[in-house]
PDB file of C-alpha atoms in Angstrom:
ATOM      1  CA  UNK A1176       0.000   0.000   0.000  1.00 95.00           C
ATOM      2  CA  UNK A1177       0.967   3.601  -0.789  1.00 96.00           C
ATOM      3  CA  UNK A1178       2.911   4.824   2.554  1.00 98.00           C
ATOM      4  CA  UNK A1179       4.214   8.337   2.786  1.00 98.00           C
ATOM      5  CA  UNK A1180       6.191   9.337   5.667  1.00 98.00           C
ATOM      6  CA  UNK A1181       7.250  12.798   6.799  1.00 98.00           C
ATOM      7  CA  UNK A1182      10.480  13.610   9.151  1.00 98.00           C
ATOM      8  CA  UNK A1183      12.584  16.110  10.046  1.00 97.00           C
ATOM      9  CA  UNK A1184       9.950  18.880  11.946  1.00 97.00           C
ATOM     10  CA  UNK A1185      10.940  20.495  15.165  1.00 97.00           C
ATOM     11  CA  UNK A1186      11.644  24.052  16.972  1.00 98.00           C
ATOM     12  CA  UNK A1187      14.186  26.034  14.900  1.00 97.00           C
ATOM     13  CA  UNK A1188      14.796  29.683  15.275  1.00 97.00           C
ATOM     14  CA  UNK A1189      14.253  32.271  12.861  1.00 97.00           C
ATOM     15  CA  UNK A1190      16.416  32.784  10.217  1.00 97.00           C
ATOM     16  CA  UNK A1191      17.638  29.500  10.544  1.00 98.00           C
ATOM     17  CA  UNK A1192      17.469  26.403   8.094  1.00 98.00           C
ATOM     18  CA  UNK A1193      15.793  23.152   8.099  1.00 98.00           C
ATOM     19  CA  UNK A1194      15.524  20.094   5.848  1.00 98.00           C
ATOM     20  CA  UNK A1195      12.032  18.120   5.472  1.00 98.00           C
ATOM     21  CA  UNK A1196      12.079  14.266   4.523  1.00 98.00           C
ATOM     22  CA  UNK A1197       9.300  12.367   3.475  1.00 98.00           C
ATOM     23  CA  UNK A1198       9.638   8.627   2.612  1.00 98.00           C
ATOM     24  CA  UNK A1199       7.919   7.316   0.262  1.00 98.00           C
ATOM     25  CA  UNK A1200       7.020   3.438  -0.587  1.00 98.00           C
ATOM     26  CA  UNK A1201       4.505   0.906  -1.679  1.00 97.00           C
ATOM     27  CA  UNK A1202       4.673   2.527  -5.262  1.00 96.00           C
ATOM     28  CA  UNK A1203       6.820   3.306  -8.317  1.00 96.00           C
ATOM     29  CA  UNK A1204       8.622   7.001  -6.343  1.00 96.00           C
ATOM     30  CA  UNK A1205       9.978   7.867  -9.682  1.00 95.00           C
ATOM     31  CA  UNK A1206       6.681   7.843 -11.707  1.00 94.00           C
ATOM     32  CA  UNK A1207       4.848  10.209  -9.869  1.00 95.00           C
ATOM     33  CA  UNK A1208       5.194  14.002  -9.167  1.00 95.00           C
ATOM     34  CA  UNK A1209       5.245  14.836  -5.587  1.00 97.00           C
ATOM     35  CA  UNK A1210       4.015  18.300  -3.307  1.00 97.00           C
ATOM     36  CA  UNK A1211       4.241  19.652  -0.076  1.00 98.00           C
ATOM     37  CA  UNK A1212       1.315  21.278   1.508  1.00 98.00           C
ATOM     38  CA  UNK A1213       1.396  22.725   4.867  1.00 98.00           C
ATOM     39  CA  UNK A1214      -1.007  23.944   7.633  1.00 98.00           C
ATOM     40  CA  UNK A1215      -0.643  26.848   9.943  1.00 98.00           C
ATOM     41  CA  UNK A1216      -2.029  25.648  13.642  1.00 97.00           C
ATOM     42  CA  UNK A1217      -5.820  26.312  13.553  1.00 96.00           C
ATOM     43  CA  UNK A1218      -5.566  27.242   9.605  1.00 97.00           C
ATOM     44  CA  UNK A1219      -6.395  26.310   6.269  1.00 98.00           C
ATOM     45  CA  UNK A1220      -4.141  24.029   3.631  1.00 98.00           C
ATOM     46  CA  UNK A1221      -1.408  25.808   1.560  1.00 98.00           C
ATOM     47  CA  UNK A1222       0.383  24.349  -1.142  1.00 98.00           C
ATOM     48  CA  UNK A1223       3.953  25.026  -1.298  1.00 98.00           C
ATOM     49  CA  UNK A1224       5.329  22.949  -3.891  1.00 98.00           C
ATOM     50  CA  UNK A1225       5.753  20.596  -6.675  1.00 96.00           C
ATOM     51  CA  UNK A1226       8.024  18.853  -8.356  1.00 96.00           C
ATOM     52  CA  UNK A1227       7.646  16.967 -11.341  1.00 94.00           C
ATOM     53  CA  UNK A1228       8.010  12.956 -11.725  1.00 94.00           C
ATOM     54  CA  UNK A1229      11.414  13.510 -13.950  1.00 93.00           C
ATOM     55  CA  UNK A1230      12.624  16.842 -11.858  1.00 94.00           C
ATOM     56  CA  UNK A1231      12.090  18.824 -15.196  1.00 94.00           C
ATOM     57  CA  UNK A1232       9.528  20.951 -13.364  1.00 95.00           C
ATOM     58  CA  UNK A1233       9.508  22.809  -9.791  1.00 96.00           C
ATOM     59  CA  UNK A1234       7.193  25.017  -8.794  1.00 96.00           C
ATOM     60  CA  UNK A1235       6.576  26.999  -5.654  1.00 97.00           C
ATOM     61  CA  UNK A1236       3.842  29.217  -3.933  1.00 97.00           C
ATOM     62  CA  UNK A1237       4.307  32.500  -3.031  1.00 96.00           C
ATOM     63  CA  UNK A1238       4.687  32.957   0.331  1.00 97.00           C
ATOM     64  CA  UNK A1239       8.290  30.396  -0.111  1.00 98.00           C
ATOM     65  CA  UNK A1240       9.702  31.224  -3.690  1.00 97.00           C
ATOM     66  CA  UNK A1241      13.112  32.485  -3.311  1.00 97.00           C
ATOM     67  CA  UNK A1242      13.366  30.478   0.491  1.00 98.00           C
ATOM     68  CA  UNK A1243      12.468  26.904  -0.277  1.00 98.00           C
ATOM     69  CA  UNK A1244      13.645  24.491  -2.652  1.00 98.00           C
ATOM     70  CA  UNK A1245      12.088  20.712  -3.158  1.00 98.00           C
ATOM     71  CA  UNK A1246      14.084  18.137  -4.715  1.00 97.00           C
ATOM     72  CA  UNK A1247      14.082  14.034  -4.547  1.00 97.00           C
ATOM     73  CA  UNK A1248      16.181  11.487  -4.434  1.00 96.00           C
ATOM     74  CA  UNK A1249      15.009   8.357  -6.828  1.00 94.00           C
ATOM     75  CA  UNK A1250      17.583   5.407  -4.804  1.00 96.00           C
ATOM     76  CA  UNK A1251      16.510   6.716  -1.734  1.00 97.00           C
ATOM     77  CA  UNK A1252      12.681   6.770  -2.779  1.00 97.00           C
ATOM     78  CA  UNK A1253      12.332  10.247  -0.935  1.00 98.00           C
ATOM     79  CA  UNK A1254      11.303  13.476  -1.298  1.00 98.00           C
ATOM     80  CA  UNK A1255      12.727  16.662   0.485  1.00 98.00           C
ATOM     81  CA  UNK A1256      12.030  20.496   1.044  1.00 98.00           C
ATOM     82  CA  UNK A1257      14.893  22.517   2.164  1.00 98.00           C
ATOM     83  CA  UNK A1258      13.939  25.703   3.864  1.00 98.00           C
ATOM     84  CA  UNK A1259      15.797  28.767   4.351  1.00 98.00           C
ATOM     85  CA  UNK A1260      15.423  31.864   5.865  1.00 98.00           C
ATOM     86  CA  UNK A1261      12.353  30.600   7.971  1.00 98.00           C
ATOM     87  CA  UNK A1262       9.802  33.278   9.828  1.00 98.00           C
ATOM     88  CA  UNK A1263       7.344  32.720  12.329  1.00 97.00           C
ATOM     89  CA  UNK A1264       4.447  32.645   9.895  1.00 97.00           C
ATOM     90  CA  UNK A1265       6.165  29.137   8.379  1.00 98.00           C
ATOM     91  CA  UNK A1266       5.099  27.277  11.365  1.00 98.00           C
ATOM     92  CA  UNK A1267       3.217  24.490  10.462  1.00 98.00           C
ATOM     93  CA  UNK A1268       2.309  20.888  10.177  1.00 98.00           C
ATOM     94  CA  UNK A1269       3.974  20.005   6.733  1.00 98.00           C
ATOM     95  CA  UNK A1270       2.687  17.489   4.659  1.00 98.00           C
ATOM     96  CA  UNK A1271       3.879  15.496   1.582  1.00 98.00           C
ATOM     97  CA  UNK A1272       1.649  14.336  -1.285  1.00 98.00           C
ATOM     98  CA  UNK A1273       1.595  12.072  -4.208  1.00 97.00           C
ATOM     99  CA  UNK A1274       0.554  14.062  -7.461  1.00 94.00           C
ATOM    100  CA  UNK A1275      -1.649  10.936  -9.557  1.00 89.00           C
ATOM    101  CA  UNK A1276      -0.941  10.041 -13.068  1.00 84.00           C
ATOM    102  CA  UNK A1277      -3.836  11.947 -14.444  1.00 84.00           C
ATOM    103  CA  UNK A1278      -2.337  15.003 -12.238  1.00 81.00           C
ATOM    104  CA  UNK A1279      -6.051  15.216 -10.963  1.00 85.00           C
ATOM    105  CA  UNK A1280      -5.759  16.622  -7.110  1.00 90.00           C
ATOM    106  CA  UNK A1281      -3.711  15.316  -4.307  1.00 94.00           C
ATOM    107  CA  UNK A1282      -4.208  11.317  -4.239  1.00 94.00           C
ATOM    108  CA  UNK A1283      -2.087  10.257  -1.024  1.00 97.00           C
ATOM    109  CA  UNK A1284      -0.872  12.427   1.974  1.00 98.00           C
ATOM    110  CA  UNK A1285       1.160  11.300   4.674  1.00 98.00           C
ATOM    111  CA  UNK A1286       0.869  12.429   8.283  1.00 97.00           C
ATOM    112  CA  UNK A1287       2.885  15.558   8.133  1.00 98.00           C
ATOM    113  CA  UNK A1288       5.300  16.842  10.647  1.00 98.00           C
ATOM    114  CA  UNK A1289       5.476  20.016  13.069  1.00 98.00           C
ATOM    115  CA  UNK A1290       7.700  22.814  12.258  1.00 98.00           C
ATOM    116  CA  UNK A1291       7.681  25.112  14.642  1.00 98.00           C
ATOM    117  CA  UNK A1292       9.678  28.705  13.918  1.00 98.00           C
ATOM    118  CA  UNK A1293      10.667  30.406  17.458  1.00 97.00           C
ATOM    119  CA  UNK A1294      13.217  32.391  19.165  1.00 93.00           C
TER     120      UNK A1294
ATOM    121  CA  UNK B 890      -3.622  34.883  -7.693  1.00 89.00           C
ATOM    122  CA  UNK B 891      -6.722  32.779  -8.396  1.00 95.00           C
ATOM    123  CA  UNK B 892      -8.826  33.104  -5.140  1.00 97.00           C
ATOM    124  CA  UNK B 893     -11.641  29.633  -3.937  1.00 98.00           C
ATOM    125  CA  UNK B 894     -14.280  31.068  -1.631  1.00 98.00           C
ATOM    126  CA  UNK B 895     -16.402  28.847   0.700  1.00 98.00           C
ATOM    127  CA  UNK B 896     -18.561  29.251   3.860  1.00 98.00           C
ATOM    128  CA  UNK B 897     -16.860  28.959   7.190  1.00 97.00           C
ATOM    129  CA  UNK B 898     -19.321  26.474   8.451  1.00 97.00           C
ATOM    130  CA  UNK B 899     -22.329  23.930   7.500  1.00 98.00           C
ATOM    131  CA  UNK B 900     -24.435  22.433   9.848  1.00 97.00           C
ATOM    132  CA  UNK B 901     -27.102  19.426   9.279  1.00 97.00           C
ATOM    133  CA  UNK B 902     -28.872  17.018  10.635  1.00 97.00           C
ATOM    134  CA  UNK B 903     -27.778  13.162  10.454  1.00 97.00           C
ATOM    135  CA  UNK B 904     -29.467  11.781   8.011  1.00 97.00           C
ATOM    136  CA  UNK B 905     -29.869  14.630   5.854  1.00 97.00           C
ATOM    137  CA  UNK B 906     -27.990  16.301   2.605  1.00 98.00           C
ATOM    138  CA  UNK B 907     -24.994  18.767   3.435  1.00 98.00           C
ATOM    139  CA  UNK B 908     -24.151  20.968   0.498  1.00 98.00           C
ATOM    140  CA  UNK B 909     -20.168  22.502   0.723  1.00 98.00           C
ATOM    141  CA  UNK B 910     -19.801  25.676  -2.185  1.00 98.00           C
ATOM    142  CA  UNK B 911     -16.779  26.714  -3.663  1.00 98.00           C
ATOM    143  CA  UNK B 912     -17.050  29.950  -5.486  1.00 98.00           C
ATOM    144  CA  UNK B 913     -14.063  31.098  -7.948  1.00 97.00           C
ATOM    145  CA  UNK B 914     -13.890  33.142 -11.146  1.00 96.00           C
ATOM    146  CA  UNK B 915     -15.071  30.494 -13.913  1.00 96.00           C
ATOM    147  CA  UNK B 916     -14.533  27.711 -11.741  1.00 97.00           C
ATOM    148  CA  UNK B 917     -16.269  25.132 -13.721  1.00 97.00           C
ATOM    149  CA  UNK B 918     -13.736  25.413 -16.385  1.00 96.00           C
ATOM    150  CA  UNK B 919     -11.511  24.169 -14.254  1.00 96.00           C
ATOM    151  CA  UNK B 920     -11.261  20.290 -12.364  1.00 96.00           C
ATOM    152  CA  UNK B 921     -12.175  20.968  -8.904  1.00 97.00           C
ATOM    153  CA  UNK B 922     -10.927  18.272  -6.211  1.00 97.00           C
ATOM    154  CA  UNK B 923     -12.154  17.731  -2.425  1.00 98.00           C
ATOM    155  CA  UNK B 924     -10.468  16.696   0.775  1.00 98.00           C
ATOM    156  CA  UNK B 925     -12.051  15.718   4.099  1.00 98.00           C
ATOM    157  CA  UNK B 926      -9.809  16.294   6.949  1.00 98.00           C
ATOM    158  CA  UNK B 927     -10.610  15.235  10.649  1.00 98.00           C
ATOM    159  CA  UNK B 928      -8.889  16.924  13.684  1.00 96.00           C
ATOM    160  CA  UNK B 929      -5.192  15.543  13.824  1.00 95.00           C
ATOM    161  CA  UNK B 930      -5.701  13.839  10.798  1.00 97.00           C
ATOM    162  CA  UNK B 931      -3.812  14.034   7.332  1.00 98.00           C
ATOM    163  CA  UNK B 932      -6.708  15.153   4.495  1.00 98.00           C
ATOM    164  CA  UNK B 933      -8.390  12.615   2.302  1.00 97.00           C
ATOM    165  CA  UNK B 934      -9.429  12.892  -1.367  1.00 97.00           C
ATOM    166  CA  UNK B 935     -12.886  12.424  -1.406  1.00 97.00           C
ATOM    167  CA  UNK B 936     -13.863  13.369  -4.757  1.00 97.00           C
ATOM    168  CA  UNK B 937     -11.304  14.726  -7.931  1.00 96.00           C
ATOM    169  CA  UNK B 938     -12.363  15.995 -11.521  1.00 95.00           C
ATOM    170  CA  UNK B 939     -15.483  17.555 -10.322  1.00 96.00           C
ATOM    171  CA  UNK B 940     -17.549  14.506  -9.686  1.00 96.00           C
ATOM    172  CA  UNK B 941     -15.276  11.363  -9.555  1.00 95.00           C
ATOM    173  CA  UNK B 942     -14.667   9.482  -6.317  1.00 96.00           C
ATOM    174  CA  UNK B 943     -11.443   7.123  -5.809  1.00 94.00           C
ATOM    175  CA  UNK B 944     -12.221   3.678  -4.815  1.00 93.00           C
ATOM    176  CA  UNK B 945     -13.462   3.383  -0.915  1.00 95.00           C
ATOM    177  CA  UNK B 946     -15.222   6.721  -1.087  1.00 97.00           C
ATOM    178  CA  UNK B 947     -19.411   6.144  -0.038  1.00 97.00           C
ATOM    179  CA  UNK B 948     -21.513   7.243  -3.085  1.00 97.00           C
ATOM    180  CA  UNK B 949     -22.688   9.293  -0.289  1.00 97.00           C
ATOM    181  CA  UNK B 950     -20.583  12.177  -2.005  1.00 98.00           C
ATOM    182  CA  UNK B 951     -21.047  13.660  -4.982  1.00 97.00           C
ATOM    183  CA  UNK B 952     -19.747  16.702  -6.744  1.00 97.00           C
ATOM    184  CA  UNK B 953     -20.676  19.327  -9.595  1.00 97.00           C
ATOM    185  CA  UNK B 954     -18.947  22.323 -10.950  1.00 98.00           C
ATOM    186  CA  UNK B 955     -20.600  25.137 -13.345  1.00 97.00           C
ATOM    187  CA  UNK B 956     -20.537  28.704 -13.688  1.00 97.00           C
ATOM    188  CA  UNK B 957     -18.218  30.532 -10.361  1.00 98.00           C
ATOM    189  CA  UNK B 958     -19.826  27.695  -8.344  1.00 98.00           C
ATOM    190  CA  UNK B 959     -18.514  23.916  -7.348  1.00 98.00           C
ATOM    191  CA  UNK B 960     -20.785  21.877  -4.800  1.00 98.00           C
ATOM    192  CA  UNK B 961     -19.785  19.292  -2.826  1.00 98.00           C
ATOM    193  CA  UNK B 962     -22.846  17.009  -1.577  1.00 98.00           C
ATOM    194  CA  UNK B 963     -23.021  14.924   0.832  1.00 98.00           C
ATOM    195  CA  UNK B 964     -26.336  12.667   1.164  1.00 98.00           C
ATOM    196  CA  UNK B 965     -27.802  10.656   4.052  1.00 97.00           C
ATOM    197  CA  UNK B 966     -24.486  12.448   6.401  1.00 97.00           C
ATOM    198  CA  UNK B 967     -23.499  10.715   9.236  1.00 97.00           C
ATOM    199  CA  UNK B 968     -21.678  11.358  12.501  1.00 97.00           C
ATOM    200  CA  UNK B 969     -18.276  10.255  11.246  1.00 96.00           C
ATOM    201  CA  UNK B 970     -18.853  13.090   8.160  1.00 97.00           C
ATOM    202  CA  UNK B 971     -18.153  15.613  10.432  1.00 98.00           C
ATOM    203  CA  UNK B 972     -14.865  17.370   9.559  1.00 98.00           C
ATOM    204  CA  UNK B 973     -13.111  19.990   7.490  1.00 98.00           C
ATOM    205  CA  UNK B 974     -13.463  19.548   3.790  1.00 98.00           C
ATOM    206  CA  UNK B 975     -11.698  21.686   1.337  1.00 98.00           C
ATOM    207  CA  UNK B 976     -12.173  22.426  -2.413  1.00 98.00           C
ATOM    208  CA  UNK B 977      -8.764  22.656  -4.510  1.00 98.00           C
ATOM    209  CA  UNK B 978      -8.081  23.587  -8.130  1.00 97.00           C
ATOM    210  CA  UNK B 979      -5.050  23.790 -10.339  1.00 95.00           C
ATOM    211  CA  UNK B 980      -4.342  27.646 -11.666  1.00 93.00           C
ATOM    212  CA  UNK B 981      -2.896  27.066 -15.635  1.00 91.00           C
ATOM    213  CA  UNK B 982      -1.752  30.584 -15.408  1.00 92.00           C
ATOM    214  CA  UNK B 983       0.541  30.609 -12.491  1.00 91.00           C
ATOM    215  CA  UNK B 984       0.834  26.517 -12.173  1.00 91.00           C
ATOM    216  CA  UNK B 985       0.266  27.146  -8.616  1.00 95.00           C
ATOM    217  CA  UNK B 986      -2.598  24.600  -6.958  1.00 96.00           C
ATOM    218  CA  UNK B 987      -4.903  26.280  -4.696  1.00 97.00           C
ATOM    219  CA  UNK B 988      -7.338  25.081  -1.964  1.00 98.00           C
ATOM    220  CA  UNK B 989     -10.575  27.134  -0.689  1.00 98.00           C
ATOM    221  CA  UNK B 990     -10.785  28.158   2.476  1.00 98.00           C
ATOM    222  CA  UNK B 991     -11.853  25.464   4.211  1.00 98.00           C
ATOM    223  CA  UNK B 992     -15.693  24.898   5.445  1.00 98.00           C
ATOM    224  CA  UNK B 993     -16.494  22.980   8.433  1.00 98.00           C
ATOM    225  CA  UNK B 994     -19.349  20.182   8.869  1.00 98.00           C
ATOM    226  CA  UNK B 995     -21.281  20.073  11.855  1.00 97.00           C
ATOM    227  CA  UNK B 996     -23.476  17.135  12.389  1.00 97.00           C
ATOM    228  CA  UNK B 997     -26.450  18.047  14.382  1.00 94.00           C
TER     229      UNK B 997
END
């Protein structure tokens, strides 16, 4: 079965770097785009970024163009998001996501992980 | 930046049909996608390409998409419907994928 599993979340001050994992298995990693949505405590879903099944294509919301960057690794079967610069209003639960063949929504999630961005 | 619009909150009645809006500028030209999400839970695709449900989904939920509108329905609702359920669309002109702003189900 498709399992997705996020790591790498904790307290980290601002202006600092982090680096998300998420693990991916029970499917082929390298034929499938990826994303990363996140979720401010008490908030809504964001999307913050995509990356394309081959790596040809990266995109990124607003709010973290210029600060993030997502990449994979095919041997490793895992997908990252390297943040920079981070600010208080990045604290969230971050969550990974398979983009389906058809590209129609998000099809699996996994069960995020807690970034929290304090001094 | 292409904006989704949906009420804050539903309420109903088990037993009875809950309908979610999701209001955006031409929206039914564009696939519209829906995610339940329960407290401390990860979301889950309920229903993608306006009306489609992945395997495991109750034909409880249903979906349409015309005009600035998209409507999520859910029939005969339950207790265990109660969540957060979000609408989501792809934007072709910025390639940026947005989600609504969240409504939340009440179950009387």
């Amino acid at each position: 079965q498709v399992q997705l599993v996020e790591s790498g979340g904790g307290v980290v001050q601002p202006g600092r770097s982090l680096r998300l994992s998420c693990a991916a298995s029970g499917f082929t990693f390298s034929n499938y785009g990826m994303h990363w949505v996140r979720q401010a405590p008490g908030k809504g879903l964001e999307w913050v970024a995509i990356i394309w099944f081959d790596e040809s294509r990266k995109f990124y919301g607003d709010s973290v163009k210029g600060r993030f960057t997502i990449s994979r690794d095919k041997s490793k079967n895992t997908l990252y998001l390297q943040m920079n610069s981070l600010r208080a209003e990045d604290t969230a639960v971050y969550y990974c996501a398979r983009r389906p063949s058809s590209g129609a929504g998000f099809d699996y999630w996994g069960q995020g992980t807690l970034v929290t961005v304090s001094s | 930046s292409y904006v989704l619009t949906q009420p804050p909150s539903v309420s109903v009645a088990p037993g009875q049909t809950a309908k979610i809006t999701c209001e955006g500028n031409n929206i039914g030209s564009k696939s519209v996608h829906w995610y339940q999400q329960k407290p401390g839970q990860a979301p889950v695709l309920v229903v993608y390409n306006n009306r489609d449900r992945p395997s495991g989904i109750p034909e409880r939920f249903s979906g349409s998409n015309s005009g600035n509108t998209a409507t999520l329905t859910i029939s005969r609702v339950e207790a265990g419907d109660e969540a957060d359920y979000y609408c989501q669309v792809w934007d072709s002109n910025t390639d940026h994928y947005v989600f609504g702003t969240g409504t939340k189900v009440t179950v009387l």
